Short mmCIF file of C-alpha atoms (C1' of nucleotides) in Angstrom, two decimals:
data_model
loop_
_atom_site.label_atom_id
_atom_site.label_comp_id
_atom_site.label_asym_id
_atom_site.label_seq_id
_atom_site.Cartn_x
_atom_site.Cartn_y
_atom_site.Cartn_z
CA UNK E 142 -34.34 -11.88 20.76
CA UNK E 143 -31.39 -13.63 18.57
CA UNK E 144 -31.20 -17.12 20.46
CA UNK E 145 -29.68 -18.82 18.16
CA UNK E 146 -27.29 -16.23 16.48
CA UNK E 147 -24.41 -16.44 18.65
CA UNK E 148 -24.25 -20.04 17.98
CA UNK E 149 -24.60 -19.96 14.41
CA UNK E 150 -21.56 -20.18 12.25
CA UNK E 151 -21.08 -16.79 9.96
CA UNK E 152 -20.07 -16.38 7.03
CA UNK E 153 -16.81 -15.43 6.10
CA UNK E 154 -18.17 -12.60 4.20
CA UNK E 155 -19.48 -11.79 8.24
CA UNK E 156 -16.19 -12.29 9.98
CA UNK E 157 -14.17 -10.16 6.99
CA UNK E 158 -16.70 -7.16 7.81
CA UNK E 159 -16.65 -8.09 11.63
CA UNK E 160 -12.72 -7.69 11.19
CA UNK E 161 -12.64 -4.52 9.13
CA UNK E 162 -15.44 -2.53 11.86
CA UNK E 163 -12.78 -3.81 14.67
CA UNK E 164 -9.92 -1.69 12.74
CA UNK E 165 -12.12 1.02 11.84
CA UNK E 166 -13.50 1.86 15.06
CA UNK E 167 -9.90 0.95 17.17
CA UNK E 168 -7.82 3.38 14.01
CA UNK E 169 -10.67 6.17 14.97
CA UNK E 170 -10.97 6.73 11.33
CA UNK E 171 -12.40 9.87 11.69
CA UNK E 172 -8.93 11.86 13.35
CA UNK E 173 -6.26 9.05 13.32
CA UNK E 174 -6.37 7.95 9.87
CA UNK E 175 -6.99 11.69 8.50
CA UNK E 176 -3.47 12.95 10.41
CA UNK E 177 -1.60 10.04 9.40
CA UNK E 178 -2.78 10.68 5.37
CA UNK E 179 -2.74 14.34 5.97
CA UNK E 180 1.29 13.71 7.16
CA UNK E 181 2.45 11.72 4.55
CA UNK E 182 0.55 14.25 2.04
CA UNK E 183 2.17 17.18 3.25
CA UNK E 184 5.74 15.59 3.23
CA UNK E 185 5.10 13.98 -0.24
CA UNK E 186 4.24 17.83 -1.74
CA UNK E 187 6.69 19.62 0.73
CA UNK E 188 9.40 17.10 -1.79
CA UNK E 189 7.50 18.20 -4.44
CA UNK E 190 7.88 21.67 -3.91
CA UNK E 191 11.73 21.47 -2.83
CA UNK E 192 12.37 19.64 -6.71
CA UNK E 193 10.64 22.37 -8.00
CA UNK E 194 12.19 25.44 -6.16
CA UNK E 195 15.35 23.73 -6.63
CA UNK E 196 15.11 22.41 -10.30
CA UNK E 197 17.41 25.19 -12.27
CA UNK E 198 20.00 24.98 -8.91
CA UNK E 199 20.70 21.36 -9.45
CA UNK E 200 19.80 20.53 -5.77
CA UNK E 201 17.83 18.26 -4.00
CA UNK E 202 15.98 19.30 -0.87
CA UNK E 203 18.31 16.82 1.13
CA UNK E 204 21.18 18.92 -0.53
CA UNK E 205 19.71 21.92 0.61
CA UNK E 206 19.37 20.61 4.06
CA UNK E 207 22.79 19.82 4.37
CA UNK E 208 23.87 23.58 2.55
CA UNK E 209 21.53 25.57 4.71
CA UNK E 210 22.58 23.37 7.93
CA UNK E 211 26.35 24.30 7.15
CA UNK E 212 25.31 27.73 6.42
CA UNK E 213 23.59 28.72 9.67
CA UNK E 214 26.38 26.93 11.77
CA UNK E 215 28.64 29.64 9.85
CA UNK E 216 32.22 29.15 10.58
CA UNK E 217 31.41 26.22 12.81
CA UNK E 218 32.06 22.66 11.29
CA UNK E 219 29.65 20.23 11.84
CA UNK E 220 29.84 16.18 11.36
CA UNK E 221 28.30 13.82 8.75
CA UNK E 222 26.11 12.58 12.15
CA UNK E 223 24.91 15.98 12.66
CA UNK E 224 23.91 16.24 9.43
CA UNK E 225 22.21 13.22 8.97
CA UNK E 226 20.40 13.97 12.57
CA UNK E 227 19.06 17.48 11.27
CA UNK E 228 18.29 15.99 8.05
CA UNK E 229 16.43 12.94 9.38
CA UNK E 230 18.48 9.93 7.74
CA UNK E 231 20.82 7.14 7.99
CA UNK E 232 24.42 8.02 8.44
CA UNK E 233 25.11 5.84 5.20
CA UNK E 234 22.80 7.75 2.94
CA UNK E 235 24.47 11.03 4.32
CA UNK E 236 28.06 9.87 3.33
CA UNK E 237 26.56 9.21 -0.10
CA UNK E 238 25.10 12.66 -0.01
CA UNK E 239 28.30 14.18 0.71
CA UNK E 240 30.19 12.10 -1.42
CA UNK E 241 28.01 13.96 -4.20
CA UNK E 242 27.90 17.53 -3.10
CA UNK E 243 31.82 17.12 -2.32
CA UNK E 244 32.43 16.29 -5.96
CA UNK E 245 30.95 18.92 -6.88
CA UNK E 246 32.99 21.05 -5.27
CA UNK E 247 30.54 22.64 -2.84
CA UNK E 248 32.19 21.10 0.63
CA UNK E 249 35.06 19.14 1.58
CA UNK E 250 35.57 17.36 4.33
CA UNK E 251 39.03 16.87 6.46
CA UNK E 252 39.42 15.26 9.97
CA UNK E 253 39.22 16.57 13.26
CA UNK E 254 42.40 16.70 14.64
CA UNK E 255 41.06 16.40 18.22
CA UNK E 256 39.10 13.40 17.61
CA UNK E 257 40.34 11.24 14.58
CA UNK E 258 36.89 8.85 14.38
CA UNK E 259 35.32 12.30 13.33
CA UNK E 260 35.67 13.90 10.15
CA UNK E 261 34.49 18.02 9.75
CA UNK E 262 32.32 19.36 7.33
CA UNK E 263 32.60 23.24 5.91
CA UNK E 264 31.28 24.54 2.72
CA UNK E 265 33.78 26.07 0.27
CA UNK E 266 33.57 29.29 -1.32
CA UNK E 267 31.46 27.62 -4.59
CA UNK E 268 29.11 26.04 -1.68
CA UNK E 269 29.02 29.73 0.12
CA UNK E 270 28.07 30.77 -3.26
CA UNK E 271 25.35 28.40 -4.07
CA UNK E 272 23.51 29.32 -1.05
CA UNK E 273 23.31 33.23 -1.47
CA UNK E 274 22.11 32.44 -4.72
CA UNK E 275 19.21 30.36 -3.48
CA UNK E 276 18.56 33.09 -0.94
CA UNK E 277 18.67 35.91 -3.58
CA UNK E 278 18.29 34.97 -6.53
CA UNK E 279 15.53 32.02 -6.53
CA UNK E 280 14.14 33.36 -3.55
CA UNK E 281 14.01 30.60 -1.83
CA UNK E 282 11.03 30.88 1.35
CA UNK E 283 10.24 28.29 3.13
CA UNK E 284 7.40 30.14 4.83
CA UNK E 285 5.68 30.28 1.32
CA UNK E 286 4.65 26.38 2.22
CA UNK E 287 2.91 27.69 5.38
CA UNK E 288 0.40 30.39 3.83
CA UNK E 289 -2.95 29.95 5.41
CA UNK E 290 -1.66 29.42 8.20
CA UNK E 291 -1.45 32.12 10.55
CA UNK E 292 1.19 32.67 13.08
CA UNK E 293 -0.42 31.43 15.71
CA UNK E 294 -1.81 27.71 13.76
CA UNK E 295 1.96 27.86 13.06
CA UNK E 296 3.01 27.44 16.45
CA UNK E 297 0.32 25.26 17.83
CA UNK E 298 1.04 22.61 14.21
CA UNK E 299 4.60 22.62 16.14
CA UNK E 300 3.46 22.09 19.16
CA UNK E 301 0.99 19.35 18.18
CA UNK E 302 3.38 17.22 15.86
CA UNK E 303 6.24 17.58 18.80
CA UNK E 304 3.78 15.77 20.71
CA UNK E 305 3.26 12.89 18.32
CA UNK E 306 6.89 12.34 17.65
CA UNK E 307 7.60 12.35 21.84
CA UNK E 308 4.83 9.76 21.50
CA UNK E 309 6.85 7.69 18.94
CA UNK E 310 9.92 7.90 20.52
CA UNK E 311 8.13 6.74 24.05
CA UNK E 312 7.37 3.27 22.08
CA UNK E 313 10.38 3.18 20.30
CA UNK E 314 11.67 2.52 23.88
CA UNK C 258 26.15 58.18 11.47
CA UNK C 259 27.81 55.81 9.04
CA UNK C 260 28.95 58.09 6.24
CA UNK C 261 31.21 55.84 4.32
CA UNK C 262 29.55 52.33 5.26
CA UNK C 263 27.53 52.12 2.48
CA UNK C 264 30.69 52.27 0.41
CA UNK C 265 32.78 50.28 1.98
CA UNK C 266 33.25 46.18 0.30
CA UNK C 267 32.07 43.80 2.86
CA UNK C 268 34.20 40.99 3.41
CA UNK C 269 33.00 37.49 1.62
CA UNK C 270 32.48 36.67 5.50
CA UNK C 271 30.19 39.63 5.80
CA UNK C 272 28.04 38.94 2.89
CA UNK C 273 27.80 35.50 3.78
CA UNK C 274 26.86 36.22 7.10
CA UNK C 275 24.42 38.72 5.84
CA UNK C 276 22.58 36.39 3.32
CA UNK C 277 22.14 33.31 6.77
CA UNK C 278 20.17 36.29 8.18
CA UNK C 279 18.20 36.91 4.88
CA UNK C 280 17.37 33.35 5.11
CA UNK C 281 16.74 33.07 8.40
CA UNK C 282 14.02 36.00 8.56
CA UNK C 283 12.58 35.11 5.68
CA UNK C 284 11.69 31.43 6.63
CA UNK C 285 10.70 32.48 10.39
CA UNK C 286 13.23 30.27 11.59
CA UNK C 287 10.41 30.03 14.76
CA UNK C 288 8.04 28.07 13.24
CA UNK C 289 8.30 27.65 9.40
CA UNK C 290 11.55 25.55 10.33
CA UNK C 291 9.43 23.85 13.34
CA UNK C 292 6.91 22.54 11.05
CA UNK C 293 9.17 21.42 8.27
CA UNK C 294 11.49 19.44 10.29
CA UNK C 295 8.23 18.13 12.76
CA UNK C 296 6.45 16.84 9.75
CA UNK C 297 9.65 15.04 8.09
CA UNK C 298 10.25 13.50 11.69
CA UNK C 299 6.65 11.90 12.39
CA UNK C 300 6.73 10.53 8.69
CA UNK C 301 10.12 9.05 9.31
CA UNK C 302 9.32 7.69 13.10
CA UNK C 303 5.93 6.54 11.80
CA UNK C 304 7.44 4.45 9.16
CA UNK C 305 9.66 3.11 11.67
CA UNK C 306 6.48 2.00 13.88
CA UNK C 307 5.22 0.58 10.95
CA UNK C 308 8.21 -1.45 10.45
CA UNK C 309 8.25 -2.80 13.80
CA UNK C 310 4.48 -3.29 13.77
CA UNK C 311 4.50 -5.50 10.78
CA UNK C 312 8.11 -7.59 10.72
CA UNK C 313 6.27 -10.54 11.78
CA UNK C 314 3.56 -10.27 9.46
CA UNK C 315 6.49 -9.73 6.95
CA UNK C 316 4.45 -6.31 5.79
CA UNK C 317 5.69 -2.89 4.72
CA UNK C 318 3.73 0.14 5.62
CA UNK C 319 2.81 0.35 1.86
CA UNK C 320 1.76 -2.77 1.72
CA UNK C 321 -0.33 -2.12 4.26
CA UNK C 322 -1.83 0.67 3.13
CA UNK C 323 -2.70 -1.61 0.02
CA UNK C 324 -4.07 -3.89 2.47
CA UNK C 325 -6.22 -2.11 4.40
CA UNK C 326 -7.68 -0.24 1.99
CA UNK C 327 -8.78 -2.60 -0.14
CA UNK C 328 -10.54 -4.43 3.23
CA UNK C 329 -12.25 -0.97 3.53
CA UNK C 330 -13.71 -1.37 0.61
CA UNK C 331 -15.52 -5.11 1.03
CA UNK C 332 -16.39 -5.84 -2.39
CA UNK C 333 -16.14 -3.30 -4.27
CA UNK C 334 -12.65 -3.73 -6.47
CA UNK C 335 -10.49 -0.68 -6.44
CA UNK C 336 -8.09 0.09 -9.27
CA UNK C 337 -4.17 0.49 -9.26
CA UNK C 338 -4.67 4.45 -9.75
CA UNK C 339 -7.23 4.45 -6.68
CA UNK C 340 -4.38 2.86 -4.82
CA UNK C 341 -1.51 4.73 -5.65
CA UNK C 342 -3.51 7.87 -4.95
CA UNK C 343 -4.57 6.36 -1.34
CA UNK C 344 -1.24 5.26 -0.65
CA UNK C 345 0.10 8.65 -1.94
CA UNK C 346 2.79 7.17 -4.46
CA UNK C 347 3.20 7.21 -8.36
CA UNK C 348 1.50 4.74 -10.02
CA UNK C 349 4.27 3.16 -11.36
CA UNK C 350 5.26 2.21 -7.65
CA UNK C 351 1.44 0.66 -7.25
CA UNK C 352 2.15 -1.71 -9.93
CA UNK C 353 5.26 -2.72 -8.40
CA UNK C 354 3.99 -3.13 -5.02
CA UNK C 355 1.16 -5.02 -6.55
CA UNK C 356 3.15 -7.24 -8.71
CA UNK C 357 4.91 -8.26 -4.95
CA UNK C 358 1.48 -8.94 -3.51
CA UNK C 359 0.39 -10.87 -6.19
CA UNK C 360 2.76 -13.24 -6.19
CA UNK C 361 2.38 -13.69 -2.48
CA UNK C 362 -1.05 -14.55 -3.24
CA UNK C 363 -2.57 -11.48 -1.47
CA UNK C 364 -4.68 -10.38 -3.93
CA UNK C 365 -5.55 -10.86 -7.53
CA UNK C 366 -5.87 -8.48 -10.28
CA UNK C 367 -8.68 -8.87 -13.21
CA UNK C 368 -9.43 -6.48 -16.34
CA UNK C 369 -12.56 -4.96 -15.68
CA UNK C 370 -14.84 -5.73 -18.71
CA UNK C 371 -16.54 -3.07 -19.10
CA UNK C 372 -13.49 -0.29 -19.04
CA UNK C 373 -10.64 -2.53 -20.60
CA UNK C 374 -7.96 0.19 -19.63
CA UNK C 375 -8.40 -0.33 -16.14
CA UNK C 376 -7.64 -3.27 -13.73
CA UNK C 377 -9.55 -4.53 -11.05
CA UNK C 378 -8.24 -5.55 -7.41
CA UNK C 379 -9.70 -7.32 -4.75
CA UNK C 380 -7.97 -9.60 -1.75
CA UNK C 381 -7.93 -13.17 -2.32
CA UNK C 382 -9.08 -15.08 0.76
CA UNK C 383 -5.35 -15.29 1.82
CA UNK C 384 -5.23 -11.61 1.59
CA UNK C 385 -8.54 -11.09 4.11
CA UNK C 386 -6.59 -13.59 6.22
CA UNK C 387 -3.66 -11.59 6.63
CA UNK C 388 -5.90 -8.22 7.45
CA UNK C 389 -7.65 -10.22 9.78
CA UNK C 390 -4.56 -11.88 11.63
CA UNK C 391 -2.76 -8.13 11.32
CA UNK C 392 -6.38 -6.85 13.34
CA UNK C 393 -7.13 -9.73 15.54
CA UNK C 394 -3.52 -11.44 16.52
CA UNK C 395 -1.15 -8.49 16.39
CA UNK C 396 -3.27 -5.96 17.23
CA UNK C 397 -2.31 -3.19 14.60
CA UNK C 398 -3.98 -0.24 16.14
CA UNK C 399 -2.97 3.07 14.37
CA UNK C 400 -4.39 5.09 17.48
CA UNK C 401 -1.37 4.44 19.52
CA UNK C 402 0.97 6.61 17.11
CA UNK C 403 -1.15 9.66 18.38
CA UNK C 404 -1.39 9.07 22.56
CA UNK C 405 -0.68 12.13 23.69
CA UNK C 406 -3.20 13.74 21.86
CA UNK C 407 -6.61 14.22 23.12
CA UNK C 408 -9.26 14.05 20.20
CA UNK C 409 -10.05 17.78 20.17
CA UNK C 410 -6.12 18.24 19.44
CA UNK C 411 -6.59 14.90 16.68
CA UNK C 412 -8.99 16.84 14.72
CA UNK C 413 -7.07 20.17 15.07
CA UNK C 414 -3.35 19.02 13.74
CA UNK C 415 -5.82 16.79 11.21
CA UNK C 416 -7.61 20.42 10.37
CA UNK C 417 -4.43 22.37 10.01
CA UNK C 418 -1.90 19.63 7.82
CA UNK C 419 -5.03 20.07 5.56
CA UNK C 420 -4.49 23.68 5.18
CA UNK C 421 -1.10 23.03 4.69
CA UNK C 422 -2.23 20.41 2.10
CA UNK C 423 -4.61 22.85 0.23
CA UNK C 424 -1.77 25.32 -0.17
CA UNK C 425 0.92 23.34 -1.46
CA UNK C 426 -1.86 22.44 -3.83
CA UNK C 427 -2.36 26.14 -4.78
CA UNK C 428 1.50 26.21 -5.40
CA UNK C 429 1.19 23.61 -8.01
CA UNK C 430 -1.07 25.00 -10.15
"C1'" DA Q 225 -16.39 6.52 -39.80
"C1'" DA Q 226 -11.79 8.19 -39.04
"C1'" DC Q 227 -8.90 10.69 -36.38
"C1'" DA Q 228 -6.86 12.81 -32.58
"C1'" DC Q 229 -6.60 13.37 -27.80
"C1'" DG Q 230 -6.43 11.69 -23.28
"C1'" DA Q 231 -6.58 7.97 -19.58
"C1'" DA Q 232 -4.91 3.63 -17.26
"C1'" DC Q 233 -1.47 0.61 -16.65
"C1'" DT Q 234 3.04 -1.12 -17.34
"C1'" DT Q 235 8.15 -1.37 -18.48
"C1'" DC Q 236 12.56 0.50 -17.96
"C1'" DG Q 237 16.65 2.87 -16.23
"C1'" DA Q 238 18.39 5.81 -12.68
"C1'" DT Q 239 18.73 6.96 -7.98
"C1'" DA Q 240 18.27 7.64 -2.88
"C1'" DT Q 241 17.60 5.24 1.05
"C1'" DC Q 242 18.20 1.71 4.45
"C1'" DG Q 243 20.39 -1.88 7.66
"C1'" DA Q 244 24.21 -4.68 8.70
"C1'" DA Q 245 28.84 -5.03 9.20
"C1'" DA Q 246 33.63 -3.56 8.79
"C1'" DG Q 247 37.37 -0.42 10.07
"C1'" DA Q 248 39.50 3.15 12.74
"C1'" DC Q 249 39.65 5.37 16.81
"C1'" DT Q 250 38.45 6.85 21.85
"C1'" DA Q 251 37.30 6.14 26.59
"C1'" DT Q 252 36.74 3.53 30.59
"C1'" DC Q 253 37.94 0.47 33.96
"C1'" DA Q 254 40.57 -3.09 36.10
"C1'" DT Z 2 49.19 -0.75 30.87
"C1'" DG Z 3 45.82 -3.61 28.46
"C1'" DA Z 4 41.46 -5.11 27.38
"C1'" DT Z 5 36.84 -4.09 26.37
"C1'" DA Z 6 33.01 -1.53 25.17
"C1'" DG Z 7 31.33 2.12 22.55
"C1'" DT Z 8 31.49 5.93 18.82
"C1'" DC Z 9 32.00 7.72 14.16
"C1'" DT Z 10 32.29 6.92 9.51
"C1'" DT Z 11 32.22 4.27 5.51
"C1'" DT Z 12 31.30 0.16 2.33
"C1'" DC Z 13 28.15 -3.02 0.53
"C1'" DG Z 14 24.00 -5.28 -1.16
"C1'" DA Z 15 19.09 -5.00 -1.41
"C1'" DT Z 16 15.08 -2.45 -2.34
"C1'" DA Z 17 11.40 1.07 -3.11
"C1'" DT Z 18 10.56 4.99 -5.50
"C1'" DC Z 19 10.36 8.10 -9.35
"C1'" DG Z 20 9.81 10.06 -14.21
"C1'" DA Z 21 9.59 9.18 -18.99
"C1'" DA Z 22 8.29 6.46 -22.65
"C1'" DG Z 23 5.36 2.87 -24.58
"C1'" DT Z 24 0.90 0.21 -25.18
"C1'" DT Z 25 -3.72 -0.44 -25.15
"C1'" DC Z 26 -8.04 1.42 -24.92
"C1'" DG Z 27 -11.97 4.90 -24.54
"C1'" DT Z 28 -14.09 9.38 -25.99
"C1'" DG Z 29 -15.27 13.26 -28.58
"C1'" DT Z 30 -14.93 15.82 -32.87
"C1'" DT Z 31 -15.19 16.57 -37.53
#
DNA sequence: AACACGAACTTCGATATCGAAAGACTATCA
DNA sequence: TGATAGTCTTTCGATATCGAAGTTCGTGTT
């Protein structure tokens, strides 16, 4: 029987712990807060990993997105937005990234003739070259940052983030 | 019955073609690339939510992070090292983030007498009243980053990024 | 007690990223 | 045809992050 509890004044002390329960138990704590940490863990080592699988080939795993994009496409040119859509950034940061790898001679870019606002991207023979010696040489396997998982967790980790970035695109709207 | 394929040069376009399919098996193309790309998505949509969530507050999701966890932990100080580990950045970008907070007023730093290498943090009361107003007024609720998800599937994808986690750790050492 | 080793934090220089806005071009619609 | 809205790319300035080196301090060993 607390008659006179709701009417006293707390302490600020009180209302700080009062405030930090509210976002505990809203923020779930126990699942919400884990995936969030566990995602920016796993991207923060997945970087980690690319510097270090790409360390003696001079590339950056945004480099490497953009040489194994152009790869797979094959003859197929594909635009500085498509590239910066598969790789997940700004269209300014990939015309800096392209700037680089262009420079060093391992793409060039020249304009579409259909469309003029567009410009085509193609790897050049030195590019070609860089990524068969990633593939054979350093070896490089993606799948190596999946052990423990087996096929099946691999599918349903796909199928679960999916879900949480339809989720974020839903508000984004 | 090839006899003489063996022998014969393949084109540059052959080899190149051949070394896309190296890659392509190797790194299961099915789900290794699923995951990769999933992962670097959420991070990059959740720091967009993040963005949005806290432009009025004038917050960044690191500061955040700073934020709430020191709120987590009431009293108790936590050091720049606890943070940056938390927040999952070096600890030269703690100090800097800290240094930005400090001047705002948002918490104070103090040696901690009885371990002079280390550095105590705690919120000042304008810090608490920021968590507070970021809880209470603009209802920051992580949870809605993972509708979609029923709890069952939380503690799954929470389960299986820490697998991932574990094994990138393996890699390291 | 002296010395070496390691930890915690910071400073510094380099760099990648972003958003906003400009510039060039296309497409649509009156 | 002409105007307007929208697309694609780039430039620009601001900023957060990193790694390496430096400083101060604690700890363990000889």
């Amino acid at each position: 029987m607390r008659f006179m509890a709701a009417k006293r004044r707390q302490t600020a002390q009180q209302e700080h712990a009062s405030d930090v329960a509210t976002y505990v138990a809203a923020g779930g704590e126990e699942s919400v807060q884990r995936v969030i940490t566990a995602v920016y863990a796993v991207t923060k080592k997945l970087d980690q990993w690319y510097v270090r699988q790409f360390a003696d080939l001079d590339l950056t795993q945004g480099e490497w997105a953009v040489l194994a994009a152009l790869a797979r496409a094959g003859d197929t040119c594909l635009t500085p937005s498509q590239l910066a859509d598969l790789s997940n950034v700004a269209p300014s940061s990939m015309t800096h990234r392209l700037d680089k790898m262009a420079g060093r001679g391992l793409l060039q870019r020249r304009p579409d003739t259909t469309n003029r606002t567009r410009t085509l991207v193609s790897l050049t023979t030195e590019g070609w070259a860089l990524f068969s010696a990633a593939v054979r040489e350093s070896n490089v396997v993606e799948s190596d940052t999946l052990r423990g998982l087996s096929s099946s967790e691999r599918h349903e980790l796909a199928r679960l983030l999916e879900i949480v970035i339809d989720g974020l695109d839903d508000v984004d709207a």
